[in-house]
Amino acid sequence: MKAKRYSTEFKSSIVALYNEGRSANSLANEYHLAVQTVTGWVKKSQIVGTDMNGHQVTRSEFNAMQKEVARLKEENEILKIAAVLLGEHRK
């Protein structure tokens, strides 16, 4: 069975309703969603800090940044190894 896709606007409106005091259970029942879906959207939208420019960073943005840092570190290690190998090859 294919998973349903919800628009960003819909997710944001559900999170806004939750932040206004509605429970995840009532929102799930009213909009025919799984409670875990609602709580997942709420968790991903939580503010976890600010960036260097003072902009708020959500949990999902933070997770994306962590993945990007890990990828860049891996690429950097590959480039270091390549530089060593190329340096040895030129001798």
PDB file of C-alpha atoms in Angstrom:
ATOM      1  CA  MET A   1       0.000   0.000   0.000  1.00  0.00           C
ATOM      2  CA  LYS A   2       1.319   3.408  -1.005  1.00  0.00           C
ATOM      3  CA  ALA A   3       1.831   5.960   1.758  1.00  0.00           C
ATOM      4  CA  LYS A   4      -0.267   9.113   1.581  1.00  0.00           C
ATOM      5  CA  ARG A   5       1.542  12.357   0.890  1.00  0.00           C
ATOM      6  CA  TYR A   6       0.353  15.503   2.613  1.00  0.00           C
ATOM      7  CA  SER A   7       1.174  19.033   1.560  1.00  0.00           C
ATOM      8  CA  THR A   8       3.468  21.186   3.654  1.00  0.00           C
ATOM      9  CA  GLU A   9       0.588  23.610   4.202  1.00  0.00           C
ATOM     10  CA  PHE A  10      -1.627  20.848   5.588  1.00  0.00           C
ATOM     11  CA  LYS A  11       1.114  19.623   7.922  1.00  0.00           C
ATOM     12  CA  SER A  12       1.761  23.186   9.091  1.00  0.00           C
ATOM     13  CA  SER A  13      -1.916  23.756   9.804  1.00  0.00           C
ATOM     14  CA  ILE A  14      -2.125  20.556  11.877  1.00  0.00           C
ATOM     15  CA  VAL A  15       0.995  21.588  13.836  1.00  0.00           C
ATOM     16  CA  ALA A  16      -0.465  25.072  14.368  1.00  0.00           C
ATOM     17  CA  LEU A  17      -3.683  23.566  15.730  1.00  0.00           C
ATOM     18  CA  TYR A  18      -1.636  21.360  18.054  1.00  0.00           C
ATOM     19  CA  ASN A  19       0.355  24.371  19.247  1.00  0.00           C
ATOM     20  CA  GLU A  20      -2.926  26.199  19.961  1.00  0.00           C
ATOM     21  CA  GLY A  21      -3.796  23.491  22.463  1.00  0.00           C
ATOM     22  CA  ARG A  22      -5.533  20.757  20.506  1.00  0.00           C
ATOM     23  CA  SER A  23      -4.477  17.216  21.375  1.00  0.00           C
ATOM     24  CA  ALA A  24      -2.806  14.900  18.900  1.00  0.00           C
ATOM     25  CA  ASN A  25      -5.662  12.402  19.429  1.00  0.00           C
ATOM     26  CA  SER A  26      -8.403  14.904  18.589  1.00  0.00           C
ATOM     27  CA  LEU A  27      -6.553  16.110  15.478  1.00  0.00           C
ATOM     28  CA  ALA A  28      -5.911  12.544  14.349  1.00  0.00           C
ATOM     29  CA  ASN A  29      -9.577  11.652  14.752  1.00  0.00           C
ATOM     30  CA  GLU A  30     -10.878  14.800  13.076  1.00  0.00           C
ATOM     31  CA  TYR A  31      -8.555  14.620  10.055  1.00  0.00           C
ATOM     32  CA  HIS A  32      -8.417  10.795   9.811  1.00  0.00           C
ATOM     33  CA  LEU A  33      -4.702  10.574  10.564  1.00  0.00           C
ATOM     34  CA  ALA A  34      -2.633   8.261  12.716  1.00  0.00           C
ATOM     35  CA  VAL A  35      -1.705   9.789  16.069  1.00  0.00           C
ATOM     36  CA  GLN A  36       1.940   8.934  15.304  1.00  0.00           C
ATOM     37  CA  THR A  37       1.701  10.984  12.114  1.00  0.00           C
ATOM     38  CA  VAL A  38       0.540  14.063  14.013  1.00  0.00           C
ATOM     39  CA  THR A  39       3.128  13.671  16.763  1.00  0.00           C
ATOM     40  CA  GLY A  40       5.847  13.124  14.154  1.00  0.00           C
ATOM     41  CA  TRP A  41       4.944  16.366  12.372  1.00  0.00           C
ATOM     42  CA  VAL A  42       4.902  18.209  15.696  1.00  0.00           C
ATOM     43  CA  LYS A  43       8.277  16.787  16.702  1.00  0.00           C
ATOM     44  CA  LYS A  44       9.896  17.689  13.364  1.00  0.00           C
ATOM     45  CA  SER A  45       8.611  21.262  13.614  1.00  0.00           C
ATOM     46  CA  GLN A  46       9.934  21.869  17.148  1.00  0.00           C
ATOM     47  CA  ILE A  47      12.485  24.651  17.423  1.00  0.00           C
ATOM     48  CA  VAL A  48      15.767  23.210  18.718  1.00  0.00           C
ATOM     49  CA  GLY A  49      17.968  26.282  18.504  1.00  0.00           C
ATOM     50  CA  THR A  50      19.137  29.146  16.344  1.00  0.00           C
ATOM     51  CA  ASP A  51      21.703  29.374  13.586  1.00  0.00           C
ATOM     52  CA  MET A  52      24.593  31.843  13.405  1.00  0.00           C
ATOM     53  CA  ASN A  53      22.290  34.503  11.948  1.00  0.00           C
ATOM     54  CA  GLY A  54      19.747  34.143  14.746  1.00  0.00           C
ATOM     55  CA  HIS A  55      17.175  32.269  12.639  1.00  0.00           C
ATOM     56  CA  GLN A  56      15.268  29.511  14.391  1.00  0.00           C
ATOM     57  CA  VAL A  57      16.161  25.940  13.431  1.00  0.00           C
ATOM     58  CA  THR A  58      13.618  23.113  13.553  1.00  0.00           C
ATOM     59  CA  ARG A  59      14.424  19.533  14.450  1.00  0.00           C
ATOM     60  CA  SER A  60      14.034  18.410  10.811  1.00  0.00           C
ATOM     61  CA  GLU A  61      16.367  21.189   9.603  1.00  0.00           C
ATOM     62  CA  PHE A  62      18.881  20.244  12.302  1.00  0.00           C
ATOM     63  CA  ASN A  63      18.745  16.579  11.262  1.00  0.00           C
ATOM     64  CA  ALA A  64      19.299  17.583   7.623  1.00  0.00           C
ATOM     65  CA  MET A  65      22.313  19.676   8.674  1.00  0.00           C
ATOM     66  CA  GLN A  66      23.768  16.728  10.606  1.00  0.00           C
ATOM     67  CA  LYS A  67      23.428  14.475   7.548  1.00  0.00           C
ATOM     68  CA  GLU A  68      25.107  17.112   5.371  1.00  0.00           C
ATOM     69  CA  VAL A  69      28.015  17.477   7.822  1.00  0.00           C
ATOM     70  CA  ALA A  70      28.488  13.694   7.892  1.00  0.00           C
ATOM     71  CA  ARG A  71      28.487  13.573   4.080  1.00  0.00           C
ATOM     72  CA  LEU A  72      31.002  16.415   3.841  1.00  0.00           C
ATOM     73  CA  LYS A  73      33.285  14.762   6.402  1.00  0.00           C
ATOM     74  CA  GLU A  74      33.204  11.548   4.390  1.00  0.00           C
ATOM     75  CA  GLU A  75      34.007  13.422   1.166  1.00  0.00           C
ATOM     76  CA  ASN A  76      36.846  15.238   2.943  1.00  0.00           C
ATOM     77  CA  GLU A  77      38.372  11.932   4.080  1.00  0.00           C
ATOM     78  CA  ILE A  78      38.167  10.581   0.525  1.00  0.00           C
ATOM     79  CA  LEU A  79      39.893  13.700  -0.802  1.00  0.00           C
ATOM     80  CA  LYS A  80      42.655  13.417   1.829  1.00  0.00           C
ATOM     81  CA  ILE A  81      43.325   9.807   0.791  1.00  0.00           C
ATOM     82  CA  ALA A  82      43.294  10.789  -2.887  1.00  0.00           C
ATOM     83  CA  ALA A  83      45.768  13.611  -2.217  1.00  0.00           C
ATOM     84  CA  VAL A  84      48.142  11.209  -0.457  1.00  0.00           C
ATOM     85  CA  LEU A  85      47.869   8.684  -3.278  1.00  0.00           C
ATOM     86  CA  LEU A  86      48.429  11.322  -5.949  1.00  0.00           C
ATOM     87  CA  GLY A  87      51.399  12.703  -4.013  1.00  0.00           C
ATOM     88  CA  GLU A  88      52.989   9.246  -3.862  1.00  0.00           C
ATOM     89  CA  HIS A  89      52.262   8.638  -7.532  1.00  0.00           C
ATOM     90  CA  ARG A  90      54.129  11.772  -8.630  1.00  0.00           C
ATOM     91  CA  LYS A  91      57.384  10.801  -6.886  1.00  0.00           C
TER      92      LYS A  91
END
